[in-house]
Amino acid sequence: MDMHMATSADQYTFEEVEDQLYMQQAPSDTLIALQLLRSQFPAKAREVIQPFMLRSQLYSLIDDRTLLDRELDDLRRDRVVRVLKLPTAPDDYAYMLAEDYDAAVQHQYQLMQEAGTLPEQLEVFPWFSQRVLARCSDNSITHHDLLKLLSADRKHKRRDEVTEQHISLLLNCGLLTRHLTQKDTYWFALAGIGPLIKSLIKGRKDLLGMLSRRRYPEMFVKELEQKKLGQSLLDSRFHMRDLVGLGSIARVDTTSGPLLRIVKK
């Protein structure tokens, strides 16, 4: 036994060592917030897509944004979450637990299979899950790296042939989207996100409009939670957290309960 290590350990009581071990294993505040948001993902939206969380919503739950961003990056590098680009704004990103994103890829495989896609094209889906997602934790990937990872069969120590049809299938089903500014680069994306993007944009507008039309541009949270936002697949609570995190509205605690107020720019 290393005498230095033994001496260092002897400096701590049993309870202190136990506490240190607990802290190493305990989930971070960021992961707890992600799991909370996932559990409260609107039921209507679950019928369309796997639960996803917005960075703005996380900002509404955790005050220390520097810590939040650092922990999000740790979770990304550890492949606990996937970071996915949203087309709503340059800085809009969604976060999805890795197992949920794997389920989304499997769902797209099943849809393409039911649509009669040829087996030699369908093989790109397990390649994408097992070879790309398992090795790349970034939110984007170059065309060169995508081809390299898709073709690399490490189990059998060989290279499979990847065609443009394989890449097109991933693009067409929405698992990849072309980077707007970097040539030959793709964002990892959310398949089937279209209807929810419309709901996100319209819901933001409707909720802000609802507040701005009042004599005082504010409303109690419990009152807002009862409001229906047109035909949106996303509920009021989803939009409230989003707008608080974006800084468009502010939460104010009162003796009658929390209220939300439009932030004057």
Short mmCIF file of C-alpha atoms in Angstrom, two decimals:
data_model
loop_
_atom_site.label_atom_id
_atom_site.label_comp_id
_atom_site.label_asym_id
_atom_site.label_seq_id
_atom_site.Cartn_x
_atom_site.Cartn_y
_atom_site.Cartn_z
CA MET A 1 0.00 0.00 0.00
CA ASP A 2 1.15 3.55 -0.78
CA MET A 3 2.01 5.04 2.64
CA HIS A 4 1.31 8.56 1.40
CA MET A 5 -2.16 7.58 0.29
CA ALA A 6 -2.83 5.80 3.58
CA THR A 7 -1.76 8.85 5.57
CA SER A 8 -3.96 11.16 3.47
CA ALA A 9 -6.99 8.91 3.90
CA ASP A 10 -6.44 8.72 7.65
CA GLN A 11 -6.89 12.48 7.84
CA TYR A 12 -10.62 12.09 7.05
CA THR A 13 -13.35 10.61 9.22
CA PHE A 14 -15.53 7.83 7.85
CA GLU A 15 -18.42 10.30 7.41
CA GLU A 16 -16.23 12.74 5.46
CA VAL A 17 -15.02 10.01 3.10
CA GLU A 18 -18.61 8.85 2.63
CA ASP A 19 -19.69 12.43 1.83
CA GLN A 20 -16.89 12.78 -0.75
CA LEU A 21 -17.90 9.53 -2.45
CA TYR A 22 -21.53 10.68 -2.50
CA MET A 23 -20.60 14.00 -4.11
CA GLN A 24 -18.62 12.19 -6.81
CA GLN A 25 -21.62 10.00 -7.65
CA ALA A 26 -24.46 12.50 -7.14
CA PRO A 27 -26.03 13.95 -10.29
CA SER A 28 -25.21 17.57 -11.05
CA ASP A 29 -27.80 20.33 -10.69
CA THR A 30 -27.79 20.60 -14.47
CA LEU A 31 -28.61 16.92 -14.96
CA ILE A 32 -31.38 17.16 -12.35
CA ALA A 33 -32.80 20.20 -14.20
CA LEU A 34 -32.66 18.32 -17.52
CA GLN A 35 -34.51 15.37 -16.00
CA LEU A 36 -37.14 17.68 -14.49
CA LEU A 37 -37.77 19.40 -17.83
CA ARG A 38 -37.90 16.02 -19.55
CA SER A 39 -40.52 14.75 -17.10
CA GLN A 40 -42.64 17.86 -17.74
CA PHE A 41 -42.34 17.79 -21.54
CA PRO A 42 -45.87 18.41 -22.95
CA ALA A 43 -47.91 15.27 -23.65
CA LYS A 44 -49.04 16.49 -27.09
CA ALA A 45 -45.45 17.08 -28.15
CA ARG A 46 -44.42 13.59 -26.96
CA GLU A 47 -46.71 12.18 -29.64
CA VAL A 48 -44.52 13.86 -32.26
CA ILE A 49 -40.98 13.70 -30.88
CA GLN A 50 -38.78 12.51 -28.03
CA PRO A 51 -38.55 15.04 -25.14
CA PHE A 52 -36.05 17.84 -25.64
CA MET A 53 -35.03 20.75 -23.47
CA LEU A 54 -33.97 24.28 -24.42
CA ARG A 55 -30.90 26.00 -23.04
CA SER A 56 -33.09 29.01 -22.25
CA GLN A 57 -35.30 26.80 -20.05
CA LEU A 58 -32.26 25.60 -18.14
CA TYR A 59 -31.21 29.22 -17.65
CA SER A 60 -34.60 29.86 -16.04
CA LEU A 61 -33.94 27.12 -13.46
CA ILE A 62 -30.25 27.64 -12.63
CA ASP A 63 -28.93 31.12 -11.81
CA ASP A 64 -25.23 30.36 -12.29
CA ARG A 65 -25.04 30.26 -16.09
CA THR A 66 -21.28 29.79 -16.15
CA LEU A 67 -21.61 26.65 -14.03
CA LEU A 68 -24.57 25.49 -16.12
CA ASP A 69 -22.69 25.87 -19.41
CA ARG A 70 -19.67 24.04 -17.97
CA GLU A 71 -21.79 21.16 -16.70
CA LEU A 72 -23.67 20.96 -20.00
CA ASP A 73 -20.38 20.67 -21.82
CA ASP A 74 -19.25 17.93 -19.42
CA LEU A 75 -22.49 16.03 -20.03
CA ARG A 76 -22.03 16.45 -23.78
CA ARG A 77 -18.45 15.16 -23.72
CA ASP A 78 -19.54 12.23 -21.56
CA ARG A 79 -22.28 11.52 -24.13
CA VAL A 80 -25.01 11.81 -21.53
CA VAL A 81 -26.78 14.44 -23.63
CA ARG A 82 -26.80 15.39 -27.30
CA VAL A 83 -26.64 19.04 -28.34
CA LEU A 84 -28.91 19.70 -31.32
CA LYS A 85 -29.21 22.82 -33.46
CA LEU A 86 -32.60 24.47 -33.81
CA PRO A 87 -33.40 26.59 -36.90
CA THR A 88 -35.21 29.29 -34.89
CA ALA A 89 -32.18 31.51 -34.12
CA PRO A 90 -28.36 31.35 -34.31
CA ASP A 91 -28.05 30.63 -30.58
CA ASP A 92 -31.04 28.29 -30.19
CA TYR A 93 -30.00 24.79 -29.15
CA ALA A 94 -31.94 21.83 -27.84
CA TYR A 95 -30.65 19.19 -25.46
CA MET A 96 -31.80 15.59 -25.49
CA LEU A 97 -30.73 12.72 -23.29
CA ALA A 98 -28.55 10.35 -25.30
CA GLU A 99 -30.88 7.39 -24.87
CA ASP A 100 -33.80 9.48 -26.14
CA TYR A 101 -31.82 10.50 -29.21
CA ASP A 102 -30.93 6.85 -29.87
CA ALA A 103 -34.66 6.06 -29.67
CA ALA A 104 -35.34 8.87 -32.16
CA VAL A 105 -32.83 7.37 -34.61
CA GLN A 106 -34.47 3.95 -34.21
CA HIS A 107 -37.88 5.52 -34.85
CA GLN A 108 -36.64 7.05 -38.10
CA TYR A 109 -35.25 3.65 -39.11
CA GLN A 110 -38.66 2.08 -38.55
CA LEU A 111 -40.42 4.82 -40.52
CA MET A 112 -38.04 4.43 -43.46
CA GLN A 113 -38.41 0.66 -43.31
CA GLU A 114 -42.21 0.95 -43.42
CA ALA A 115 -41.88 3.35 -46.35
CA GLY A 116 -40.10 0.64 -48.35
CA THR A 117 -36.54 1.99 -48.22
CA LEU A 118 -34.06 -0.55 -49.56
CA PRO A 119 -32.15 -2.61 -46.92
CA GLU A 120 -28.78 -1.49 -48.29
CA GLN A 121 -29.79 2.11 -47.58
CA LEU A 122 -31.34 1.36 -44.18
CA GLU A 123 -28.00 0.09 -42.89
CA VAL A 124 -26.92 3.71 -42.45
CA PHE A 125 -29.09 4.01 -39.31
CA PRO A 126 -27.25 1.44 -37.17
CA TRP A 127 -23.98 2.82 -38.58
CA PHE A 128 -25.05 6.30 -37.49
CA SER A 129 -25.92 5.15 -33.95
CA GLN A 130 -23.08 2.74 -33.32
CA ARG A 131 -20.26 4.42 -35.21
CA VAL A 132 -20.99 8.15 -35.33
CA LEU A 133 -22.99 8.97 -32.20
CA ALA A 134 -20.92 6.58 -30.10
CA ARG A 135 -17.69 8.37 -31.06
CA CYS A 136 -18.65 11.97 -31.80
CA SER A 137 -20.06 14.08 -28.98
CA ASP A 138 -19.90 17.43 -30.82
CA ASN A 139 -23.00 19.22 -32.11
CA SER A 140 -21.66 19.21 -35.68
CA ILE A 141 -19.50 17.04 -37.92
CA THR A 142 -17.63 17.56 -41.19
CA HIS A 143 -18.52 15.58 -44.29
CA HIS A 144 -15.08 13.95 -44.22
CA ASP A 145 -15.42 12.81 -40.60
CA LEU A 146 -18.97 11.62 -41.17
CA LEU A 147 -17.88 9.38 -44.03
CA LYS A 148 -14.90 8.14 -42.05
CA LEU A 149 -16.96 7.18 -38.98
CA LEU A 150 -19.89 5.71 -40.92
CA SER A 151 -17.60 3.39 -42.87
CA ALA A 152 -15.46 2.22 -39.93
CA ASP A 153 -16.52 -1.27 -38.87
CA ARG A 154 -14.16 -1.78 -35.93
CA LYS A 155 -15.72 -5.08 -34.92
CA HIS A 156 -14.78 -6.76 -38.20
CA LYS A 157 -11.80 -4.46 -38.88
CA ARG A 158 -13.05 -3.34 -42.28
CA ARG A 159 -14.41 -0.35 -44.17
CA ASP A 160 -18.00 -0.39 -45.44
CA GLU A 161 -18.90 1.59 -48.56
CA VAL A 162 -20.81 4.76 -47.72
CA THR A 163 -22.70 6.36 -50.61
CA GLU A 164 -24.29 9.77 -51.12
CA GLN A 165 -27.65 7.99 -50.83
CA HIS A 166 -26.79 7.11 -47.25
CA ILE A 167 -25.99 10.75 -46.43
CA SER A 168 -29.10 11.98 -48.25
CA LEU A 169 -31.27 9.62 -46.20
CA LEU A 170 -29.93 11.06 -42.92
CA LEU A 171 -30.54 14.58 -44.25
CA ASN A 172 -34.00 13.87 -45.60
CA CYS A 173 -35.26 12.30 -42.39
CA GLY A 174 -33.92 15.23 -40.35
CA LEU A 175 -31.14 13.63 -38.29
CA LEU A 176 -28.64 15.92 -39.99
CA THR A 177 -28.99 19.42 -41.38
CA ARG A 178 -26.47 21.40 -43.43
CA HIS A 179 -24.39 24.01 -41.61
CA LEU A 180 -25.30 27.49 -42.83
CA THR A 181 -21.83 29.03 -42.67
CA GLN A 182 -19.32 26.17 -42.72
CA LYS A 183 -18.95 24.34 -46.01
CA ASP A 184 -19.17 20.52 -45.99
CA THR A 185 -20.35 20.47 -42.37
CA TYR A 186 -23.56 19.19 -40.80
CA TRP A 187 -25.42 19.91 -37.57
CA PHE A 188 -26.86 17.00 -35.64
CA ALA A 189 -30.59 17.71 -35.62
CA LEU A 190 -34.01 16.64 -34.36
CA ALA A 191 -36.00 14.57 -36.82
CA GLY A 192 -39.68 15.56 -36.94
CA ILE A 193 -39.06 18.92 -35.27
CA GLY A 194 -40.96 20.92 -37.93
CA PRO A 195 -44.38 21.18 -36.22
CA LEU A 196 -42.76 21.98 -32.89
CA ILE A 197 -40.62 24.75 -34.37
CA LYS A 198 -43.84 26.41 -35.57
CA SER A 199 -45.34 25.93 -32.09
CA LEU A 200 -42.21 27.36 -30.43
CA ILE A 201 -42.14 30.51 -32.55
CA LYS A 202 -45.89 31.11 -32.36
CA GLY A 203 -46.06 30.29 -28.65
CA ARG A 204 -43.36 32.84 -27.83
CA LYS A 205 -45.24 35.47 -29.81
CA ASP A 206 -48.66 34.59 -28.34
CA LEU A 207 -47.50 34.61 -24.72
CA LEU A 208 -45.72 37.95 -25.08
CA GLY A 209 -48.77 39.35 -26.88
CA MET A 210 -51.03 38.14 -24.08
CA LEU A 211 -48.95 40.01 -21.51
CA SER A 212 -48.43 43.17 -23.56
CA ARG A 213 -52.18 43.64 -24.11
CA ARG A 214 -52.80 44.00 -20.38
CA ARG A 215 -52.86 47.39 -18.65
CA TYR A 216 -49.82 46.24 -16.71
CA PRO A 217 -47.76 43.78 -18.79
CA GLU A 218 -47.72 41.07 -16.13
CA MET A 219 -49.70 38.05 -15.01
CA PHE A 220 -49.55 35.50 -12.21
CA VAL A 221 -47.90 32.21 -13.13
CA LYS A 222 -50.89 30.16 -11.94
CA GLU A 223 -53.15 32.20 -14.24
CA LEU A 224 -50.81 31.89 -17.21
CA GLU A 225 -50.54 28.12 -16.76
CA GLN A 226 -54.27 27.85 -17.43
CA LYS A 227 -54.04 29.73 -20.73
CA LYS A 228 -54.15 27.83 -23.99
CA LEU A 229 -51.87 29.09 -26.74
CA GLY A 230 -53.88 28.45 -29.90
CA GLN A 231 -53.04 25.13 -31.52
CA SER A 232 -49.54 24.93 -30.02
CA LEU A 233 -48.21 21.48 -29.19
CA LEU A 234 -46.20 23.11 -26.39
CA ASP A 235 -47.90 24.26 -23.20
CA SER A 236 -47.69 27.59 -21.37
CA ARG A 237 -45.18 26.32 -18.80
CA PHE A 238 -42.79 25.30 -21.60
CA HIS A 239 -42.97 28.79 -23.13
CA MET A 240 -42.75 30.62 -19.79
CA ARG A 241 -39.46 28.98 -18.88
CA ASP A 242 -38.14 29.61 -22.38
CA LEU A 243 -38.96 33.33 -22.28
CA VAL A 244 -37.62 33.77 -18.74
CA GLY A 245 -34.33 32.19 -19.80
CA LEU A 246 -34.19 34.38 -22.90
CA GLY A 247 -34.66 37.47 -20.74
CA SER A 248 -37.90 38.51 -22.48
CA ILE A 249 -39.92 38.19 -19.27
CA ALA A 250 -38.94 38.21 -15.61
CA ARG A 251 -40.29 36.18 -12.70
CA VAL A 252 -41.22 38.28 -9.66
CA ASP A 253 -42.13 36.71 -6.32
CA THR A 254 -45.06 38.37 -4.53
CA THR A 255 -47.14 37.60 -1.43
CA SER A 256 -49.90 36.40 -3.78
CA GLY A 257 -47.58 34.09 -5.68
CA PRO A 258 -45.03 34.44 -8.50
CA LEU A 259 -45.90 36.57 -11.50
CA LEU A 260 -44.28 37.10 -14.88
CA ARG A 261 -43.62 40.58 -16.23
CA ILE A 262 -42.40 41.72 -19.62
CA VAL A 263 -38.84 43.07 -19.48
CA LYS A 264 -38.53 46.52 -21.02
CA LYS A 265 -35.56 46.64 -23.38
#
